CSV table of C-alpha atoms in Angstrom, one decimal:
chain,number,residue,atom,x,y,z
A,1416,MET,CA,110.7,70.0,90.2
A,1417,SER,CA,108.6,73.0,89.6
A,1418,ASP,CA,109.2,76.3,91.5
A,1419,ILE,CA,105.8,75.9,93.2
A,1420,GLN,CA,104.3,72.6,94.5
A,1421,THR,CA,100.5,72.2,94.6
A,1422,LEU,CA,99.6,70.7,98.0
A,1423,ASP,CA,95.8,70.7,97.6
A,1424,SER,CA,93.3,72.0,95.1
A,1425,LYS,CA,89.6,72.7,95.3
A,1426,VAL,CA,87.0,74.1,92.9
A,1427,VAL,CA,85.3,77.1,94.7
A,1428,TYR,CA,83.0,78.1,91.8
A,1429,GLU,CA,82.0,76.8,88.4
A,1430,ASN,CA,79.6,77.7,85.6
A,1431,LYS,CA,79.5,76.8,81.9
A,1432,TRP,CA,82.1,79.5,81.0
A,1433,LEU,CA,84.7,79.1,83.7
A,1434,ARG,CA,86.0,77.3,86.8
A,1435,LEU,CA,87.6,79.1,89.8
A,1436,ARG,CA,90.1,77.0,91.7
A,1437,GLU,CA,91.9,77.7,95.0
A,1438,ASP,CA,95.2,75.8,95.4
A,1439,LYS,CA,97.2,75.5,98.5
A,1440,ILE,CA,100.8,75.8,97.4
A,1441,ARG,CA,104.4,75.5,98.7
A,1442,ARG,CA,107.1,77.7,97.1
A,1443,SER,CA,110.6,76.5,96.6
A,1444,SER,CA,111.6,78.5,99.8
A,1445,GLY,CA,109.2,76.3,101.8
A,1446,ASN,CA,106.7,79.1,102.4
A,1447,GLU,CA,103.1,78.1,101.9
A,1448,GLY,CA,100.3,80.1,100.5
A,1449,ILE,CA,97.2,80.0,98.3
A,1450,TYR,CA,96.8,80.6,94.6
A,1451,GLY,CA,93.5,81.5,92.9
A,1452,VAL,CA,93.3,80.2,89.3
A,1453,VAL,CA,90.6,80.9,86.8
A,1454,GLU,CA,90.3,78.0,84.3
A,1455,LYS,CA,88.8,78.9,80.9
A,1456,PRO,CA,89.2,77.2,77.5
A,1457,ASP,CA,91.5,78.7,74.9
A,1458,PHE,CA,89.8,81.0,72.4
A,1459,ALA,CA,90.4,82.2,68.9
A,1460,ILE,CA,90.6,85.8,67.8
A,1461,ILE,CA,90.3,86.7,64.1
A,1462,LEU,CA,91.5,89.7,62.2
A,1463,PRO,CA,89.2,89.6,59.1
A,1464,ILE,CA,90.7,91.9,56.5
A,1465,GLU,CA,89.6,92.6,52.9
A,1466,GLY,CA,91.8,95.1,51.1
A,1467,ASP,CA,92.3,97.8,53.7
A,1468,ILE,CA,89.1,97.1,55.6
A,1469,VAL,CA,89.1,95.2,58.9
A,1470,TYR,CA,85.8,93.9,60.2
A,1471,MET,CA,85.5,94.6,64.0
A,1472,VAL,CA,82.5,93.9,66.3
A,1473,GLU,CA,81.1,96.2,68.9
A,1474,GLN,CA,79.1,94.9,71.9
A,1475,TYR,CA,78.2,95.9,75.4
A,1476,ARG,CA,80.7,94.5,77.9
A,1477,TYR,CA,78.8,94.1,81.2
A,1478,THR,CA,82.0,93.9,83.4
A,1479,ILE,CA,83.0,97.5,82.4
A,1480,LYS,CA,79.5,98.8,81.7
A,1481,SER,CA,80.5,100.0,78.2
A,1482,ARG,CA,80.2,99.2,74.5
A,1483,GLN,CA,83.6,98.2,73.1
A,1484,LEU,CA,85.1,97.6,69.7
A,1485,GLU,CA,87.1,94.4,69.4
A,1486,LEU,CA,88.1,91.8,66.8
A,1487,PRO,CA,85.7,88.8,66.5
A,1488,GLN,CA,86.7,86.2,69.1
A,1489,GLY,CA,85.4,83.4,71.2
A,1490,ALA,CA,85.7,79.9,72.7
A,1491,TRP,CA,83.5,76.9,72.5
A,1492,GLU,CA,83.0,75.9,76.1
A,1493,ALA,CA,81.1,72.8,75.1
A,1494,ASN,CA,84.0,71.7,72.8
A,1495,PRO,CA,87.2,73.0,74.5
A,1496,ASP,CA,89.5,70.7,72.4
A,1497,VAL,CA,88.3,71.8,69.0
A,1498,ASP,CA,90.9,72.5,66.3
A,1499,PRO,CA,91.8,76.2,66.7
A,1500,VAL,CA,91.3,77.0,63.0
A,1501,GLU,CA,87.8,75.4,63.1
A,1502,LEU,CA,87.1,77.5,66.2
A,1503,ALA,CA,88.3,80.7,64.4
A,1504,LYS,CA,86.2,79.9,61.3
A,1505,GLY,CA,83.2,79.2,63.4
A,1506,GLU,CA,83.5,82.4,65.6
A,1507,LEU,CA,84.1,84.5,62.5
A,1508,LYS,CA,80.9,83.2,60.9
A,1509,GLU,CA,78.9,83.4,64.1
A,1510,GLU,CA,79.8,86.9,65.0
A,1511,THR,CA,80.1,88.6,61.6
A,1512,GLY,CA,78.4,86.2,59.1
A,1513,LEU,CA,81.7,86.2,57.2
A,1514,SER,CA,83.4,83.1,55.7
A,1515,ALA,CA,87.1,83.2,54.7
A,1516,GLN,CA,88.9,81.5,51.9
A,1517,SER,CA,92.1,81.6,53.9
A,1518,MET,CA,93.0,81.6,57.6
A,1519,GLU,CA,96.6,82.5,58.3
A,1520,TYR,CA,98.0,81.6,61.7
A,1521,VAL,CA,99.7,84.5,63.5
A,1522,GLY,CA,100.5,83.0,66.9
A,1523,PHE,CA,99.4,82.0,70.4
A,1524,GLN,CA,99.4,84.2,73.4
A,1525,TYR,CA,98.1,84.0,77.0
A,1526,LEU,CA,95.4,86.4,78.1
A,1527,ALA,CA,96.4,87.0,81.8
A,1528,TYR,CA,98.5,84.2,83.1
A,1529,GLY,CA,98.9,85.8,86.5
A,1530,PHE,CA,95.5,84.4,87.4
A,1531,CYS,CA,94.0,82.6,84.4
A,1532,ASN,CA,95.2,79.6,82.3
A,1533,GLN,CA,93.3,80.9,79.1
A,1534,GLY,CA,95.3,81.5,75.9
A,1535,TYR,CA,94.3,82.5,72.4
A,1536,HIS,CA,95.1,81.7,68.9
A,1537,ILE,CA,95.4,84.6,66.5
A,1538,TYR,CA,94.3,84.3,62.8
A,1539,ILE,CA,94.1,86.6,59.8
A,1540,ALA,CA,91.1,85.9,57.7
A,1541,LYS,CA,91.1,86.8,54.0
A,1542,GLY,CA,89.0,86.2,50.9
A,1543,LEU,CA,85.8,87.1,52.8
A,1544,LYS,CA,82.3,86.3,51.7
A,1545,GLN,CA,79.3,87.7,53.5
A,1546,GLY,CA,76.6,85.4,54.9
A,1547,ALA,CA,74.2,85.5,57.9
A,1548,GLN,CA,75.3,85.9,61.5
A,1549,LYS,CA,74.5,83.2,64.0
A,1550,LEU,CA,74.7,85.1,67.3
A,1551,ASP,CA,74.5,83.5,70.7
A,1552,ILE,CA,71.9,84.9,73.1
A,1553,GLU,CA,74.7,86.6,75.0
A,1554,GLU,CA,75.7,88.5,71.8
A,1555,GLU,CA,72.3,89.8,70.8
A,1556,ASP,CA,73.5,93.4,70.8
A,1557,LEU,CA,76.7,92.7,68.7
A,1558,ARG,CA,77.1,94.7,65.6
A,1559,VAL,CA,79.7,94.5,62.8
A,1560,VAL,CA,81.9,97.7,62.3
A,1561,PRO,CA,84.1,97.9,59.2
A,1562,LEU,CA,87.2,100.1,59.8
A,1563,ALA,CA,90.1,101.0,57.6
A,1564,LEU,CA,93.3,99.4,59.0
A,1565,SER,CA,94.9,102.8,59.5
A,1566,GLU,CA,91.8,103.9,61.6
A,1567,LEU,CA,91.9,100.7,63.6
A,1568,LYS,CA,95.6,101.3,64.5
A,1569,GLN,CA,94.8,104.9,65.4
A,1570,LYS,CA,92.0,103.8,67.7
A,1571,ILE,CA,94.4,101.5,69.4
A,1572,VAL,CA,97.1,104.2,69.8
A,1573,SER,CA,94.5,106.7,71.1
A,1574,GLY,CA,93.2,104.2,73.7
A,1575,GLU,CA,89.7,104.1,72.2
A,1576,ILE,CA,90.1,100.3,71.6
A,1577,LYS,CA,91.0,98.8,75.0
A,1578,ASP,CA,90.6,95.0,74.4
A,1579,ALA,CA,94.0,93.6,75.1
A,1580,SER,CA,93.7,90.6,72.8
A,1581,SER,CA,92.5,92.8,69.9
A,1582,CYS,CA,95.4,95.2,70.4
A,1583,ASN,CA,97.8,92.3,70.7
A,1584,ALA,CA,96.5,90.6,67.6
A,1585,VAL,CA,96.9,93.7,65.5
A,1586,GLY,CA,100.3,94.4,67.0
A,1587,LEU,CA,101.7,90.9,66.5
A,1588,ALA,CA,100.4,90.7,62.9
A,1589,THR,CA,101.9,94.1,62.2
A,1590,LEU,CA,105.3,93.1,63.8
A,1591,LYS,CA,105.4,89.9,61.7
A,1592,GLY,CA,104.7,92.0,58.6
A,1593,LEU,CA,101.4,90.1,57.9
A,1594,ILE,CA,99.2,93.3,57.7
């Protein structure tokens, strides 16, 4: 038996990117309550590196009203069960125009499991070849920013790069000795 039992569940909002669910729950103590859950498909985040250069992207993030540097990343909402490596290759090509000879799997993490079921697969892309970007309309302001790995790490330490999944991807790849 799980620690929390779902008594009822209803979708309170849905669009092509996410679903918001409100669940009536009972805790193991018997106390009842509600739980809000954001459902989103898993995404891939890619650390494209050639020599000492990492290819980041910068785009305007409406929710925080600011342009931000982050690693290429994304989900395919129309195909949520896609093979994660194919998703990673596709997102890399879409956002940067880069194709990779090799995709090394770093690991899987959850983004914010306190309220959302979305997780992400981390890959290191090497053997990069430049091609054309294929940006979605939502990404029309996206630009590619090459950074030295040491500069990327410094921007994380200084707090200039604030995207949690990007910081985590660099950190996990570093801790595993992959970069």
